[in-house]
Coordinates of C-alpha atoms in Angstrom, one line a residue:
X21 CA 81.3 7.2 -26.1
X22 CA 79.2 8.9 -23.7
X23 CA 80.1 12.0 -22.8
X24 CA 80.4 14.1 -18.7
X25 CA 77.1 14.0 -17.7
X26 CA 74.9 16.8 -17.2
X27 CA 74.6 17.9 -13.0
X28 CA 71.8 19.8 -11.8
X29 CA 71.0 21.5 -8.5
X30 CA 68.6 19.9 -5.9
X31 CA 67.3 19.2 -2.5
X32 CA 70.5 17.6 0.2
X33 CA 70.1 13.6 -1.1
X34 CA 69.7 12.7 2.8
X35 CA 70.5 8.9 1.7
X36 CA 73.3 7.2 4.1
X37 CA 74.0 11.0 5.2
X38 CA 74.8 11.9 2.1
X39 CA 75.2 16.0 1.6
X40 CA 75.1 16.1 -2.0
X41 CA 72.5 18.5 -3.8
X42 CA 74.2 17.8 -7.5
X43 CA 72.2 15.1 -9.3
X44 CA 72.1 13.8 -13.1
X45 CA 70.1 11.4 -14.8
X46 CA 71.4 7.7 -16.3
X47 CA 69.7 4.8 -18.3
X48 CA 65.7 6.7 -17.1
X49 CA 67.0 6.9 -13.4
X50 CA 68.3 9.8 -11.0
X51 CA 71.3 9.4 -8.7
X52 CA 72.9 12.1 -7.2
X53 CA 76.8 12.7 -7.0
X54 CA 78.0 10.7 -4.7
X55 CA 75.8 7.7 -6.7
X56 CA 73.0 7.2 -4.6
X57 CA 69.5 6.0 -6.5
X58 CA 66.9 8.6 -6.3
X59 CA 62.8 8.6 -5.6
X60 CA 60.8 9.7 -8.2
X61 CA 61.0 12.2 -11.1
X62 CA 63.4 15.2 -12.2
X63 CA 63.2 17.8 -10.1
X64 CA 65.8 19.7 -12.5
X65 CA 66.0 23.7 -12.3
X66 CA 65.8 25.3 -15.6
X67 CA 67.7 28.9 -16.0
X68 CA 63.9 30.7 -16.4
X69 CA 63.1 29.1 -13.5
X70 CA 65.8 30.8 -11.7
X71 CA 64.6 32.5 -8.2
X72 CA 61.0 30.8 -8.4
X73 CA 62.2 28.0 -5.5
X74 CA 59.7 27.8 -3.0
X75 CA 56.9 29.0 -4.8
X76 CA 53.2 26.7 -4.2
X77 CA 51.3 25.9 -7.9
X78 CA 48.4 24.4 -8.1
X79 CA 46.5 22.4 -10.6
X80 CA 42.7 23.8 -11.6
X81 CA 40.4 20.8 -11.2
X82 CA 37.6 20.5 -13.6
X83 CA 35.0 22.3 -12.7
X84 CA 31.8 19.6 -11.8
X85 CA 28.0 20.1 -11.4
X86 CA 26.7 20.2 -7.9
X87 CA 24.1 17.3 -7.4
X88 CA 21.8 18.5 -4.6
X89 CA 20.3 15.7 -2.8
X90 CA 16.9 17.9 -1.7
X91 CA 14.8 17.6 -4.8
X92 CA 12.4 20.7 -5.3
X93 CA 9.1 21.4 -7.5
X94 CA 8.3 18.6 -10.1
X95 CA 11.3 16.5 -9.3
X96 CA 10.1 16.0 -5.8
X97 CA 6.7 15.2 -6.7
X98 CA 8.0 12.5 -8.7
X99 CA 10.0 10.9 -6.6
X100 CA 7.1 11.2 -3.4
X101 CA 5.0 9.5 -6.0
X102 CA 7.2 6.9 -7.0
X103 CA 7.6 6.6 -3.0
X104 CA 4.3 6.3 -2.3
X105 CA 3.7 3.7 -4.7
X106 CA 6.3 1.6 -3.1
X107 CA 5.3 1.9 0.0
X108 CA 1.4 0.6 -1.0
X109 CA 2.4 -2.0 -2.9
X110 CA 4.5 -3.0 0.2
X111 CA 1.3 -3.0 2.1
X112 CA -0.6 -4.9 -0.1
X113 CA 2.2 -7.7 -0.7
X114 CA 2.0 -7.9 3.4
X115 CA -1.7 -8.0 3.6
X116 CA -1.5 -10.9 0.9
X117 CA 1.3 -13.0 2.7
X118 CA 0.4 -12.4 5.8
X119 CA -3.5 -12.5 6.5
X120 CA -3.7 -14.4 3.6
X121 CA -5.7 -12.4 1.2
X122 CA -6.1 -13.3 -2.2
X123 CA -3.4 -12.3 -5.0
X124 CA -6.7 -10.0 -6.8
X125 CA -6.2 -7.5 -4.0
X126 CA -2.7 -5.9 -5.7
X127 CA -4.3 -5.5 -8.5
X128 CA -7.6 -4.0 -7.7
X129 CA -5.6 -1.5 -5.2
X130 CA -3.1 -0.5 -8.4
X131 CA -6.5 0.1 -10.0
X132 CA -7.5 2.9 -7.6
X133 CA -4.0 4.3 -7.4
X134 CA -4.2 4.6 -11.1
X135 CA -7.3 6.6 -10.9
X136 CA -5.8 9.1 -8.6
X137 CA -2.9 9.4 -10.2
X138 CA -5.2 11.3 -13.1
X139 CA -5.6 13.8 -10.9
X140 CA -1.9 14.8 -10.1
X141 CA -0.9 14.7 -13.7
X142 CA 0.0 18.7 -13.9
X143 CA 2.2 18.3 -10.8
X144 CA 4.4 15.9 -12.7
X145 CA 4.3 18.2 -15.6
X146 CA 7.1 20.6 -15.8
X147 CA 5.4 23.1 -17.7
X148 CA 2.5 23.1 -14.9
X149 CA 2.8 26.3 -12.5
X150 CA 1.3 24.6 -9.9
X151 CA 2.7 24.7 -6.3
X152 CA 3.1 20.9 -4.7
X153 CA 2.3 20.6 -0.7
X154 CA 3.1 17.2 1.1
X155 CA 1.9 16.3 4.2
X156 CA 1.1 13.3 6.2
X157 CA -1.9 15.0 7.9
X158 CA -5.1 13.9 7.6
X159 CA -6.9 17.1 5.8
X160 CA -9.3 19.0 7.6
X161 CA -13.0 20.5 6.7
X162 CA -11.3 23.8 6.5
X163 CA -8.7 22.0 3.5
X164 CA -11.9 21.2 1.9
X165 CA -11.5 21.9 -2.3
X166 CA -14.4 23.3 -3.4
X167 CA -14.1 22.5 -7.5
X168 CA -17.9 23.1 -8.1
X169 CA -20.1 25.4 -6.6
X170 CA -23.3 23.1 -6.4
X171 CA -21.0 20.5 -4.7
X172 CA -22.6 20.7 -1.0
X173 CA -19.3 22.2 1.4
X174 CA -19.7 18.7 3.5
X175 CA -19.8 16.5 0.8
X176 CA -16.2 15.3 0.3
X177 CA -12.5 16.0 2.2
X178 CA -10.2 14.7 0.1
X179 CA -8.3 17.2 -2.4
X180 CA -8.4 16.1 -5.9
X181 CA -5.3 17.6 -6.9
X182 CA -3.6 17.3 -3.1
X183 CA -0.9 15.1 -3.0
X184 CA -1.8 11.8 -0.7
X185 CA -1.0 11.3 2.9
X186 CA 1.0 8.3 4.1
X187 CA -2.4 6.6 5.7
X188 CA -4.2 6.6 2.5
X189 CA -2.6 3.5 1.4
X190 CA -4.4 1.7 4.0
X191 CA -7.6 3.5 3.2
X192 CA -7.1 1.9 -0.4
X193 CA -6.1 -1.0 0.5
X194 CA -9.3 -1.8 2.5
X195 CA -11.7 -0.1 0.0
X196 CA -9.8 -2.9 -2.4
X197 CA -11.1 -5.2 0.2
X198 CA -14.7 -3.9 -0.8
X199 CA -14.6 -4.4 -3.8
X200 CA -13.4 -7.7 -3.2
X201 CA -16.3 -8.5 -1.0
X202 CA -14.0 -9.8 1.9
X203 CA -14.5 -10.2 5.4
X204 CA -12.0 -8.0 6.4
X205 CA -12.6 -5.1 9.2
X206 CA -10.5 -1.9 9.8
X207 CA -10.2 -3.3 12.9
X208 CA -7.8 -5.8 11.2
X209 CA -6.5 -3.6 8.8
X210 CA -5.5 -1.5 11.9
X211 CA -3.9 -3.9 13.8
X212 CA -1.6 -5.2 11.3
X213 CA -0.2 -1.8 10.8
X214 CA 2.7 -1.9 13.1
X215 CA 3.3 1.1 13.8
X216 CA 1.2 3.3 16.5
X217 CA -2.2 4.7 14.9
X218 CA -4.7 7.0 16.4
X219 CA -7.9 5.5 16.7
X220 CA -10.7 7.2 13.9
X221 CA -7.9 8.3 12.1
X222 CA -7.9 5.2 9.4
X223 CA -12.2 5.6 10.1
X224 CA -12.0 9.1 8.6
X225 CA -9.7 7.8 5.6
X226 CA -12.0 5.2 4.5
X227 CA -15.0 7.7 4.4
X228 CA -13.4 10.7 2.5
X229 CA -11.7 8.4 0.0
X230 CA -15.1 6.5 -0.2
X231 CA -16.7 10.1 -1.0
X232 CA -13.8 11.0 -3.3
X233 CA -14.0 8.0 -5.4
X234 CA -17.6 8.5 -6.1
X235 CA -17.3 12.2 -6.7
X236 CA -14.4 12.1 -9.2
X237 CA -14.7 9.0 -11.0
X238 CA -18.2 8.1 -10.3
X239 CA -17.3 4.7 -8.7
X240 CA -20.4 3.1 -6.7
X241 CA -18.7 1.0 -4.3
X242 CA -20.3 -2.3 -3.6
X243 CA -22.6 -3.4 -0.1
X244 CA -20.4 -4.1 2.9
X245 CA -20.4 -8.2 2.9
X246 CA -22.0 -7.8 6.0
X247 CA -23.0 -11.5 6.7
X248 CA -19.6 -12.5 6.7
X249 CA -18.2 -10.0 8.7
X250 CA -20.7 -9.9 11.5
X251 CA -19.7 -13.4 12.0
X252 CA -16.2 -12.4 12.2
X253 CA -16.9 -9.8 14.7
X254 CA -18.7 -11.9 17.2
X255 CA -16.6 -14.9 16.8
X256 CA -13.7 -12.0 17.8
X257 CA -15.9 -10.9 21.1
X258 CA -16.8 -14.0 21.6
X259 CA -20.3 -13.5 21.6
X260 CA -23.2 -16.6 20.9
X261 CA -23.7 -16.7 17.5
X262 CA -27.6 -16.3 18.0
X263 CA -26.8 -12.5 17.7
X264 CA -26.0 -12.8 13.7
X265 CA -29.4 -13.1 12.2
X266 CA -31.0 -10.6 15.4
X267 CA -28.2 -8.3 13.6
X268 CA -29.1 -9.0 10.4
X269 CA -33.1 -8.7 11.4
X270 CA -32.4 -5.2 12.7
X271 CA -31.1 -4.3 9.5
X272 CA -33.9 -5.2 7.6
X273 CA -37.0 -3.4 10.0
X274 CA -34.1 -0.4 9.4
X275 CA -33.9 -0.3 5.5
X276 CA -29.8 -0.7 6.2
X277 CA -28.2 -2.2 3.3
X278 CA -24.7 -1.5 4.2
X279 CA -23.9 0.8 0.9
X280 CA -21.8 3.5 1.3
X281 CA -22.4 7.1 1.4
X282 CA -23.5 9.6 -1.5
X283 CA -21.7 12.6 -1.9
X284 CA -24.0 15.0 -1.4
X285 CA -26.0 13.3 1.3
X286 CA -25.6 13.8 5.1
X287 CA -22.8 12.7 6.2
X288 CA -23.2 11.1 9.6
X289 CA -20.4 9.1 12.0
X290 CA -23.0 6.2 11.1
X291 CA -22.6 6.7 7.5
X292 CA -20.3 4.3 7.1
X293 CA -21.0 0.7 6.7
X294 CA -18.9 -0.8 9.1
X295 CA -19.6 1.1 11.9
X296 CA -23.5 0.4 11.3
X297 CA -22.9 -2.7 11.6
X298 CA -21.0 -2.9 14.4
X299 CA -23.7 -0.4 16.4
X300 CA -26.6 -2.9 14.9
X301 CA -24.9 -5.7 17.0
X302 CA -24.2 -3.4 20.2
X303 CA -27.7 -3.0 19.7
X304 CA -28.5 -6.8 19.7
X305 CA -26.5 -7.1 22.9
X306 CA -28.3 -4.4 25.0
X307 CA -31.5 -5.7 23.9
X308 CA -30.9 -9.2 24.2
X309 CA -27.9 -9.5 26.6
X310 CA -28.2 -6.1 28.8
X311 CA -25.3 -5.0 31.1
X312 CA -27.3 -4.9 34.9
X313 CA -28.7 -7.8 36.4
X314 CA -32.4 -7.2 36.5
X315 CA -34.1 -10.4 35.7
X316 CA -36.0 -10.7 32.6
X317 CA -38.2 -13.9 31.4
X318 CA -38.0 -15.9 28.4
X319 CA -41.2 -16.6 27.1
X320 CA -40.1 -20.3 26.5
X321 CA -36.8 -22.4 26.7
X322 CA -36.8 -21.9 22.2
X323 CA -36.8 -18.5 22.9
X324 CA -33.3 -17.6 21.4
X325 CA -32.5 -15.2 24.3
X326 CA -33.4 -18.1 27.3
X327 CA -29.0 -17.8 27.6
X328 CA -28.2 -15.2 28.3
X329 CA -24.3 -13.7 28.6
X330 CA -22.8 -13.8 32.1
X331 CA -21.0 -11.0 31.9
X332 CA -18.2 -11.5 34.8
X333 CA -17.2 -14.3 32.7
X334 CA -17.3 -12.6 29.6
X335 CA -14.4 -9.7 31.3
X336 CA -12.8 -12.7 32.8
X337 CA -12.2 -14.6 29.6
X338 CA -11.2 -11.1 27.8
X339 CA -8.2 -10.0 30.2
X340 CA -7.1 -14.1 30.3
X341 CA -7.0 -14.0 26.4
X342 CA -4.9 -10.7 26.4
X343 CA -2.9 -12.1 29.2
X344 CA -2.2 -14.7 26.8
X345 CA -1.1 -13.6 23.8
X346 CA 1.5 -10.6 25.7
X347 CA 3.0 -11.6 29.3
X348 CA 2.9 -15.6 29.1
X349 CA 2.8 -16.5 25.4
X350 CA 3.9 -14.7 21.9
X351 CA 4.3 -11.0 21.5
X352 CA 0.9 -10.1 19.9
X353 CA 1.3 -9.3 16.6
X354 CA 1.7 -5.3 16.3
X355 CA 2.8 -4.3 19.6
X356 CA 6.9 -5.0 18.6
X357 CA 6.9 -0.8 17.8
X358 CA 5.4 -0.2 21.1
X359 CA 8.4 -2.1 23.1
X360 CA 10.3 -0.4 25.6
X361 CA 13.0 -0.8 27.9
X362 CA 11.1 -1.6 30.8
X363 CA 8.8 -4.3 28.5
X364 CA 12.5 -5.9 27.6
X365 CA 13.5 -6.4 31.3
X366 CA 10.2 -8.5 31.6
X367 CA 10.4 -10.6 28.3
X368 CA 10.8 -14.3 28.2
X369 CA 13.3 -15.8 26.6
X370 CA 11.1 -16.7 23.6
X371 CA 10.1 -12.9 23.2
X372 CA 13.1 -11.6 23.6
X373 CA 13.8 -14.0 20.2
X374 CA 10.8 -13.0 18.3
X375 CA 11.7 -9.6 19.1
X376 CA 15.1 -9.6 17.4
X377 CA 13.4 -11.4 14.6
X378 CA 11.3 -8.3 14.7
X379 CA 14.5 -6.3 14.8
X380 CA 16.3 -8.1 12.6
X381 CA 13.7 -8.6 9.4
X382 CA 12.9 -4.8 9.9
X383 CA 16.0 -2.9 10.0
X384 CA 18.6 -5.3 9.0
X385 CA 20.0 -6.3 5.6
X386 CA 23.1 -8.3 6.2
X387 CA 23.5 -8.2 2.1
X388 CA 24.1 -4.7 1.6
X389 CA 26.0 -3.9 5.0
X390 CA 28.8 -6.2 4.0
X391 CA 28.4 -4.7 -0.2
X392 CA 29.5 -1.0 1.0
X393 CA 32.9 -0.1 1.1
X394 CA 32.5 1.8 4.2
X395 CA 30.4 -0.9 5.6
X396 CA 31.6 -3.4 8.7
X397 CA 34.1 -5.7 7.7
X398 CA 33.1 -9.0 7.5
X399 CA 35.3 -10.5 10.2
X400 CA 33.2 -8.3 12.7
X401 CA 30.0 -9.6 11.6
X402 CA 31.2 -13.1 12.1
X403 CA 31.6 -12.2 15.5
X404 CA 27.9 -10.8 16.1
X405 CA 26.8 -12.9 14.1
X406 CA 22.6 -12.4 13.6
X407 CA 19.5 -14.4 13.1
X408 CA 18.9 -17.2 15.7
X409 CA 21.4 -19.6 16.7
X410 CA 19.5 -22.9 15.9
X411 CA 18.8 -21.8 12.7
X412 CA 15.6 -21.1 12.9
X413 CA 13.4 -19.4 10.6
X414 CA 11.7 -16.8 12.0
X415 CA 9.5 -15.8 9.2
X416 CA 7.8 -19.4 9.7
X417 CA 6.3 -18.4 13.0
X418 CA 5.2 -15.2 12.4
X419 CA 3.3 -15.4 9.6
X420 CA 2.0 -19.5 10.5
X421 CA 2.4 -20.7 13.6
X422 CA 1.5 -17.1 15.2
X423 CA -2.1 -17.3 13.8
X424 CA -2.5 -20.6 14.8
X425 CA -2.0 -19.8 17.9
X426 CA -3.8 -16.6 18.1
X427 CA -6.9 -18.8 16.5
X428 CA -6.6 -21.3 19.5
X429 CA -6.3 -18.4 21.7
X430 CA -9.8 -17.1 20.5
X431 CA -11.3 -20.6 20.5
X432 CA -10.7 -20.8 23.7
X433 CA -11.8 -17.8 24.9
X434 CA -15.4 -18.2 22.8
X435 CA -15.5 -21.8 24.5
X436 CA -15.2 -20.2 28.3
X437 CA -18.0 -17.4 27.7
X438 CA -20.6 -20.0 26.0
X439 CA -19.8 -22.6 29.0
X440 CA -20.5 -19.9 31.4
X441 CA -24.1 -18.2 29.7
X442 CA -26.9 -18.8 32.4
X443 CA -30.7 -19.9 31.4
X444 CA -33.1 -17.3 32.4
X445 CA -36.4 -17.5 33.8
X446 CA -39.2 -18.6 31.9
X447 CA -42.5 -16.7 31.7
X448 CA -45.0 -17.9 29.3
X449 CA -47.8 -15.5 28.2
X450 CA -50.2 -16.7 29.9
X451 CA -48.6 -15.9 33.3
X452 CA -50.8 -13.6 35.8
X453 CA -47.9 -12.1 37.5
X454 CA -46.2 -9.2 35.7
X455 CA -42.5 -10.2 34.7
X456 CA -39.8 -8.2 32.8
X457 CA -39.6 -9.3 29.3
X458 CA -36.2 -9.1 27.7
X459 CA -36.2 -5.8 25.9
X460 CA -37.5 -4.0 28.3
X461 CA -35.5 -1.5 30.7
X462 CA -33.1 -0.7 27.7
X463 CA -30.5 1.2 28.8
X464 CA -28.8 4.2 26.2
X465 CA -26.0 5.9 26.8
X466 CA -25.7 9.8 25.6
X467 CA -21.8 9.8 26.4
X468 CA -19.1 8.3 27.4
X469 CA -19.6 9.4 31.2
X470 CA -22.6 7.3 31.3
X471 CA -20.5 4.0 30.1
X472 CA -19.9 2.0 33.6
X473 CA -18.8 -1.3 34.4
X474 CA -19.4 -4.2 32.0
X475 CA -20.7 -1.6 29.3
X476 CA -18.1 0.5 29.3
X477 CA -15.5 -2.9 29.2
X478 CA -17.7 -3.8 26.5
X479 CA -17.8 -0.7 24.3
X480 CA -14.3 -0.4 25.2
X481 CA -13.6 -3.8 23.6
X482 CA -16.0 -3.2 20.4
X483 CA -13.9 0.4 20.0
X484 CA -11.0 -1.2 20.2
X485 CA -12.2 -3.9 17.8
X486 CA -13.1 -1.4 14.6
X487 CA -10.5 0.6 15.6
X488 CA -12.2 3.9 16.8
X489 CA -12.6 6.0 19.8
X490 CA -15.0 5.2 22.5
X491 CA -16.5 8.2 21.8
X492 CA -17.3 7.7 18.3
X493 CA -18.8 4.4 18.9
X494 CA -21.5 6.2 21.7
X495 CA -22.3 8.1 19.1
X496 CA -22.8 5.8 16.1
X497 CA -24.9 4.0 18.1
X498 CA -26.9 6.7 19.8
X499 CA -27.4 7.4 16.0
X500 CA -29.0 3.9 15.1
X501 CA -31.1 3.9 18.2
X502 CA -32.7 7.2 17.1
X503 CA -33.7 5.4 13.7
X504 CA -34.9 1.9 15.7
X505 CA -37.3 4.8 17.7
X506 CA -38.7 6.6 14.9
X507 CA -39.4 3.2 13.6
X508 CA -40.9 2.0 16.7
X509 CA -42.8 5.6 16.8
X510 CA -44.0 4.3 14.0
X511 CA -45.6 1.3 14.6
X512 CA -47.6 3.0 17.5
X513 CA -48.9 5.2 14.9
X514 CA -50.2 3.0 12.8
X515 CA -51.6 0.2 15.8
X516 CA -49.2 -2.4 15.1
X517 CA -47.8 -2.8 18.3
X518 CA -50.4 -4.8 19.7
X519 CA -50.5 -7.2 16.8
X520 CA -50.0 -10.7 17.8
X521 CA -47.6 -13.1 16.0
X522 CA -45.1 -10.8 15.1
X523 CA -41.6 -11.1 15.2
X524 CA -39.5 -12.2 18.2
X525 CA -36.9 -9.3 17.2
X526 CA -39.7 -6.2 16.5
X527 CA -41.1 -7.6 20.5
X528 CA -37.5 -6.9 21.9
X529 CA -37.2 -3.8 19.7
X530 CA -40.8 -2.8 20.6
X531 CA -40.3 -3.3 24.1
X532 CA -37.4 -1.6 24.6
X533 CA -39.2 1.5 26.6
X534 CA -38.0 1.2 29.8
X535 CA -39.3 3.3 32.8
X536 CA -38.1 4.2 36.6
X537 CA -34.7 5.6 37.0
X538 CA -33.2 4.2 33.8
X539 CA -31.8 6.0 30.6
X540 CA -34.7 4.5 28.4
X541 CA -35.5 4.4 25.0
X542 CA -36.9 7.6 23.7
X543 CA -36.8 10.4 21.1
X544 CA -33.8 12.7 22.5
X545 CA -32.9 14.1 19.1
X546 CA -32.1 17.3 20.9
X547 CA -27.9 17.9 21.5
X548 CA -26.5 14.8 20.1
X549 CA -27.2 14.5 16.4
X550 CA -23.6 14.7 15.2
X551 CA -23.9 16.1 11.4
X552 CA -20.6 14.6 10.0
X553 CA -18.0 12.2 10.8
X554 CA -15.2 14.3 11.3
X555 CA -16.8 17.1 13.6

């Protein structure tokens, strides 16, 4: 038999009005007097409880380790680094997929990251004292690490133990292309960046890692495979391809093999393979294919130079290609970063779709929006739904269909400048009158002031090609035509110049005096003999 139950004082009960502050507790539950069903626990007073109503206690929490999300010393140097490694093997797996270079290239690239990583071992070394410093700056002459005191002060700029800049990746990717022996240009390499790049900046990369590698590891990098690219490079100015072995000639009365620079030698902006080559065939062209419209005679219709370039065509087929691939046709591949608002307001329909492909395969992963918990819901997505409505792939054009297209665009622009070349006058040797011989009146420019008209489109269009400045290109090539005059200097000396039979490309280069008002061919080594490539 149960006995009175046991009343305690609490809050007013508040159900159905009810006043009552006496509760007890029956078979686990609460109910106050007037046999209401109460909420929750026992809120019971006990007698040393007695005057303590009111009063706030609060339960410690255990006490947990602050996880700072700014990593510092050692820990940040690993993580840059395990960063940095992402971010080339990214570039490489592009580079693969998308210009279709071979599968070799990852690993040859993971090859030369390996060897650099040799040299930051004591920054990921906690018991190492040395300081870290990141930065995405290219390093300057002054940041110049002098490890060895015999080591000349120009002969390398690239730290050993510095950590690497963000546009070193692409400097090892296309030194992985060397060593590949591939046709590709940093011209190329620089385009497919996607994101905006000062010209000369991936130019100086390329030649200080060059330098580094051969300095630290004593890693002779192989000839440019300059056969292969020279054709590249005038299919992509659409130039006659009677300028590749005039090129190639050059080369060979110049001793230029296309190796890479010693550490330790003098470094010049023509030091690097590439750019000779390029300033080889400006050369070709200014011999062969000059920029004014002085008439010169072939010596017969064989004569490789009886076509010559008309250059109003040439300018006109440029702008219509460019034309082509931005305002009427695809967006060029590149120039999505570079979109503004104004550019969208113009757009086609199709552009406007390739650039939310853009858009969408860059900054958008439907995936792990709809995984977080804080994400969009679902049901909102399905209302903005992306990717395009026909269910398109978009990845199929870019990577295909876009180069076909930009290989038919080329085509035919190379098809427009060869049907336009005009046949020059023809002057055998035996002619009395005195005729210009092509060669002759070669025109050099010191700077970029003295670039006008179709030069300066021209050099404009080779810069842009190689991905340097305008600037630098003058120069490389005010640098080559120094050597082509000492060697010329030097067939005068020793009576050659007069010999008959000789080569159709030592005539042109041997003829290339010019006189009257022109900017010709001669020694001018005073003022313009840049030292190094980075001045």
């Amino acid at each position: 038999m149960s006995g009175k139950p046991e009343y305690w004082k609490g809050p007013v009960c508040g159900i159905d009005n009810c006043k009552s502050r006496q509760y007890h507790e029956q078979d686990g539950l609460t109910w106050c007097k007037k046999g209401h069903q109460q909420e929750g626990t026992r809120t019971q007073q006990d007698e040393d409880d007695f005057g303590t109503q009111g009063r706030k206690t609060r339960i410690r929490k255990e006490t947990q380790e602050k996880i700072s999300q700014i990593y510092r010393g050692h820990s940040a140097t690993s993580l840059y680094l395990q960063a940095y490694q992402l971010i080339l093997w990214k570039q490489c797996h592009a580079l693969i997929h998308t210009i279709g270079l071979p599968g070799e290239l990852e690993a040859v690239v993971k090859d030369l990251w390996a060897l650099r990583l040799q040299l930051l071992k004591n920054k990921t070394d906690a018991t190492s004292e040395e300081d870290t410093v990141f930065s995405s700056q290219p390093q300057t002459e002054t940041e110049t690490e002098r490890e060895d005191e015999d080591v000349p002060s120009r002969e390398y700029k690239v730290k050993g133990k510095a950590m690497p800049s963000l546009i070193e990746t692409l400097g090892l990717c296309y030194l992985g292309v060397v060593l590949l022996r591939l046709p590709v240009g940093m011209g190329e390499i620089h385009r497919y960046v996607g994101s905006p790049l000062e010209p000369d900046h991936l130019r100086k990369t390329i030649h200080n890692l060059s330098l580094f590698y051969t300095h630290h590891f004593k890693l002779v990098f192989p000839p440019l495979n300059a056969p292969l690219l020279l054709y590249e490079h005038i299919r992509d100015l659409a130039l006659p391809v009677s300028l590749h072995p005039i090129t190639l000639h050059l080369s060979t009365l110049l001793s230029i093999s296309f190796d890479f620079p010693f550490p330790g030698s003098r470094q010049r902006i023509s030091s690097l393979p590439e750019l000779q080559l390029i300033s080889l065939l400006t050369i070709a062209i200014k011999l062969y294919h000059p920029f004014d419209t002085l008439p010169r005679h072939a010596r017969s219709l064989a004569d490789p130079a009886a076509l010559t370039i008309d250059w109003p065509t040439w300018v006109e087929a440029q702008n219509a290609h460019d034309a082509s691939t931005s305002s009427e046709g695809h967006l060029s591949s590149g120039s999505e970063i570079n979109v503004t608002e104004a550019d969208v307001m113009k757009m086609t329909g199709e552009q406007l779709d390739e650039y939310m492909d853009y858009y969408e395969r860059t900054f958008i992963n439907a995936e792990r929006v709809e995984s977080k918990s804080r994400g969009l819901p679902k049901e909102l997505l399905d209302m903005f739904p992306i990717g395009r409505l026909d269910g398109s792939s978009p990845a199929h054009y870019t990577c295909q269909i876009q180069a076909e297209n930009e290989h038919a665009a080329v085509e035919q622009r190379l098809k427009t400048v060869m049907g336009g070349m005009k046949l020059r006058p023809v002057a055998s040797e035996d002619s009395e009158e005195p005729v210009r011989r092509i060669g002759s009146f070669y025109k050099r420019f010191r700077r970029v002031e003295d670039l006008e008209g179709y030069a300066k489109v021209f050099y404009e269009k080779v810069a842009e090609g190689v991905g340097v400045k305008v600037e630098t290109l003058v120069l490389a090539v005010g640098q080559i035509e120094r050597r082509l005059i000492m060697w010329r200097e030097a067939r005068v000396k020793e009576g050659l110049e007069e010999e008959e039979g000789s080569d159709g490309v030592e005539d042109r280069a041997g003829e290339a005096k010019g006189d009257g008002e022109d900017v010709h061919m001669e020694d001018d080594r005073q003022g313009d003999d840049s030292t190094t490539d980075d001045d």
